[in-house]
Coordinates of N, CA and C in Angstrom, one line a residue:
R1 N 67.3 -18.2 -73.4 CA 68.3 -18.6 -74.4 C 69.5 -19.3 -73.7
D2 N 70.3 -19.9 -74.5 CA 71.5 -20.6 -74.1 C 72.6 -19.6 -73.7
V3 N 73.2 -19.9 -72.6 CA 74.3 -19.0 -72.1 C 75.4 -18.9 -73.1
S4 N 75.8 -20.0 -73.7 CA 76.9 -20.1 -74.6 C 76.6 -19.2 -75.9
Q5 N 75.3 -19.1 -76.3 CA 74.9 -18.3 -77.4 C 75.1 -16.8 -77.0
R6 N 74.8 -16.5 -75.8 CA 74.9 -15.1 -75.3 C 76.4 -14.7 -75.3
V7 N 77.2 -15.6 -74.8 CA 78.7 -15.3 -74.8 C 79.2 -15.2 -76.2
A8 N 78.8 -16.1 -77.1 CA 79.3 -16.0 -78.5 C 78.9 -14.7 -79.1
F9 N 77.6 -14.3 -78.9 CA 77.1 -13.0 -79.4 C 77.9 -11.8 -78.9
L10 N 78.1 -11.8 -77.6 CA 78.9 -10.7 -77.0 C 80.3 -10.6 -77.5
S11 N 80.9 -11.8 -77.7 CA 82.2 -11.9 -78.2 C 82.3 -11.3 -79.6
A12 N 81.3 -11.6 -80.4 CA 81.3 -11.1 -81.8 C 81.1 -9.6 -81.8
I13 N 80.3 -9.1 -80.9 CA 80.0 -7.6 -80.9 C 81.3 -6.9 -80.4
E14 N 82.0 -7.5 -79.4 CA 83.1 -6.9 -78.8 C 84.3 -6.7 -79.8
N15 N 84.3 -7.6 -80.8 CA 85.4 -7.6 -81.8 C 85.1 -6.9 -83.1
L16 N 83.9 -6.3 -83.1 CA 83.6 -5.5 -84.3 C 84.5 -4.3 -84.5
E17 N 84.9 -4.0 -85.7 CA 85.6 -2.7 -86.0 C 84.8 -1.9 -86.8
F18 N 84.8 -0.6 -86.6 CA 84.0 0.4 -87.4 C 84.6 1.7 -87.3
D19 N 84.4 2.5 -88.4 CA 84.8 3.9 -88.5 C 83.7 4.8 -88.1
P20 N 83.9 5.7 -87.2 CA 82.8 6.6 -86.8 C 82.4 7.5 -88.0
A21 N 81.2 7.8 -88.1 CA 80.7 8.7 -89.1 C 81.2 10.1 -89.0
D22 N 81.4 10.8 -90.1 CA 81.8 12.2 -90.0 C 80.8 13.0 -89.3
G23 N 81.2 14.1 -88.7 CA 80.3 15.0 -88.0 C 79.5 15.8 -88.9
A24 N 78.5 16.5 -88.4 CA 77.6 17.3 -89.2 C 78.4 18.6 -89.5
A25 N 77.9 19.2 -90.6 CA 78.5 20.5 -91.0 C 77.8 21.6 -90.1
K26 N 78.6 22.4 -89.4 CA 78.1 23.4 -88.5 C 78.8 24.7 -88.7
I27 N 77.9 25.7 -88.6 CA 78.4 27.1 -88.5 C 77.8 27.8 -87.3
I28 N 78.7 28.4 -86.5 CA 78.2 29.0 -85.3 C 78.5 30.5 -85.4
V29 N 77.5 31.4 -85.2 CA 77.6 32.8 -85.3 C 77.3 33.4 -83.9
N30 N 78.3 34.2 -83.3 CA 78.0 34.9 -82.1 C 77.6 36.3 -82.5
S31 N 76.3 36.6 -82.3 CA 75.7 37.9 -82.7 C 76.2 39.0 -81.9
R32 N 76.7 38.8 -80.7 CA 77.2 39.8 -79.8 C 78.5 40.3 -80.3
T33 N 79.4 39.3 -80.6 CA 80.8 39.7 -80.9 C 81.1 39.7 -82.4
G34 N 80.2 39.0 -83.2 CA 80.4 38.9 -84.6 C 81.3 37.8 -85.0
T35 N 81.7 37.0 -84.0 CA 82.6 35.8 -84.3 C 81.9 34.7 -85.0
I36 N 82.5 34.2 -86.1 CA 81.9 33.1 -86.9 C 82.9 31.9 -86.8
V37 N 82.4 30.8 -86.4 CA 83.2 29.5 -86.3 C 82.6 28.6 -87.3
V38 N 83.4 28.0 -88.2 CA 83.0 27.1 -89.3 C 83.6 25.8 -89.1
G39 N 82.8 24.7 -89.0 CA 83.4 23.3 -88.9 C 84.0 22.8 -90.2
K40 N 84.8 21.8 -90.1 CA 85.5 21.3 -91.2 C 84.7 20.6 -92.3
H41 N 83.4 20.3 -92.0 CA 82.6 19.6 -92.9 C 81.7 20.6 -93.7
V42 N 81.8 21.9 -93.5 CA 81.0 22.9 -94.2 C 81.6 23.1 -95.6
R43 N 80.7 23.1 -96.6 CA 81.1 23.3 -98.0 C 80.3 24.6 -98.4
L44 N 81.1 25.5 -99.0 CA 80.5 26.8 -99.4 C 80.5 26.9 -100.9
K45 N 79.5 27.5 -101.4 CA 79.4 27.8 -102.9 C 80.0 29.2 -103.1
P46 N 80.3 29.6 -104.3 CA 80.8 30.9 -104.5 C 79.9 32.0 -104.0
A47 N 80.4 32.9 -103.2 CA 79.6 33.9 -102.5 C 80.4 35.1 -102.1
A48 N 79.8 36.2 -101.8 CA 80.4 37.4 -101.2 C 79.6 37.8 -100.0
V49 N 80.2 38.0 -98.8 CA 79.5 38.4 -97.6 C 80.2 39.6 -97.0
T50 N 79.4 40.6 -96.6 CA 80.0 41.7 -95.9 C 79.3 41.9 -94.6
H51 N 80.1 42.4 -93.6 CA 79.6 42.7 -92.3 C 80.5 43.8 -91.7
G52 N 79.9 45.0 -91.5 CA 80.7 46.1 -91.0 C 81.7 46.5 -92.1
G53 N 83.0 46.5 -91.7 CA 84.1 46.8 -92.6 C 84.8 45.5 -93.2
M54 N 84.2 44.4 -92.9 CA 84.8 43.1 -93.4 C 84.1 42.5 -94.6
T55 N 84.8 42.1 -95.6 CA 84.2 41.4 -96.7 C 84.9 40.1 -96.9
V56 N 84.1 39.0 -97.1 CA 84.6 37.7 -97.4 C 84.1 37.3 -98.7
A57 N 85.0 37.0 -99.6 CA 84.7 36.6 -101.0 C 85.2 35.1 -101.2
I58 N 84.3 34.3 -101.7 CA 84.6 32.9 -102.0 C 84.5 32.6 -103.4
K59 N 85.5 32.2 -104.1 CA 85.5 31.8 -105.5 C 86.0 30.4 -105.7
E60 N 85.5 29.7 -106.6 CA 85.9 28.3 -106.9 C 86.3 28.2 -108.4
N61 N 87.5 27.7 -108.6 CA 88.0 27.4 -109.9 C 88.1 25.9 -110.1
L62 N 87.7 25.4 -111.3 CA 87.9 24.0 -111.5 C 89.1 23.8 -112.4
N63 N 90.0 23.0 -111.9 CA 91.2 22.7 -112.7 C 91.2 21.2 -113.1
V64 N 91.8 21.0 -114.3 CA 91.8 19.6 -114.8 C 93.1 19.0 -114.6
S65 N 93.2 17.9 -114.0 CA 94.4 17.1 -113.8 C 94.5 16.0 -114.8
Q66 N 95.4 16.0 -115.7 CA 95.4 15.0 -116.7 C 96.7 14.2 -116.6
P67 N 96.6 12.8 -116.6 CA 97.8 12.0 -116.5 C 98.6 12.0 -117.8
N68 N 99.9 11.6 -117.7 CA 100.7 11.4 -118.9 C 100.2 10.4 -119.8
S69 N 100.6 10.4 -121.1 CA 100.1 9.4 -122.0 C 100.5 8.0 -121.6
F70 N 99.6 7.1 -121.8 CA 99.9 5.6 -121.6 C 100.2 5.3 -120.1
S71 N 99.8 6.2 -119.2 CA 100.1 6.0 -117.8 C 99.0 5.2 -117.1
G72 N 97.9 5.1 -117.8 CA 96.8 4.3 -117.2 C 95.9 5.1 -116.2
G73 N 96.3 6.4 -116.0 CA 95.5 7.2 -115.1 C 94.3 7.8 -115.7
Q74 N 93.5 8.5 -115.0 CA 92.3 9.1 -115.5 C 92.3 10.6 -115.3
T75 N 91.7 11.3 -116.2 CA 91.6 12.7 -116.1 C 90.5 13.1 -115.1
V76 N 90.9 14.0 -114.1 CA 89.9 14.3 -113.1 C 89.8 15.8 -113.0
V77 N 88.7 16.3 -112.5 CA 88.5 17.7 -112.3 C 88.7 18.0 -110.8
V78 N 89.6 18.9 -110.5 CA 89.9 19.2 -109.1 C 89.5 20.6 -108.8
P79 N 88.6 20.8 -107.8 CA 88.2 22.1 -107.4 C 89.3 22.9 -106.6
D80 N 89.5 24.1 -106.9 CA 90.5 25.0 -106.2 C 89.7 26.2 -105.7
S81 N 89.5 26.2 -104.4 CA 88.7 27.3 -103.7 C 89.7 28.4 -103.3
D82 N 89.2 29.6 -103.5 CA 90.0 30.8 -103.1 C 89.1 31.6 -102.2
I83 N 89.5 31.8 -101.0 CA 88.8 32.6 -100.0 C 89.6 33.9 -99.7
E84 N 89.0 35.0 -99.8 CA 89.6 36.3 -99.6 C 88.9 37.1 -98.6
V85 N 89.6 37.5 -97.5 CA 89.0 38.3 -96.5 C 89.6 39.7 -96.4
T86 N 88.8 40.8 -96.6 CA 89.4 42.1 -96.6 C 88.6 43.0 -95.6

């Protein structure tokens, strides 16, 4: 191939802009210590989990956010998660 085509190709690649993909949802459990680490991409459904003397309860309420009249906005449903550890 022509050297000038290679240079043009490398120049085009060098100037590309991209956003890295979000990481995977990860949960790590240390069975020896009972430590649980949850990554930011993890989504939980309503649940209740107990271990020893600890209870984790997850509840989700759906709230409706409605714009003022004639504002041009749209009504949206906004999830409101409640996590309780006892």
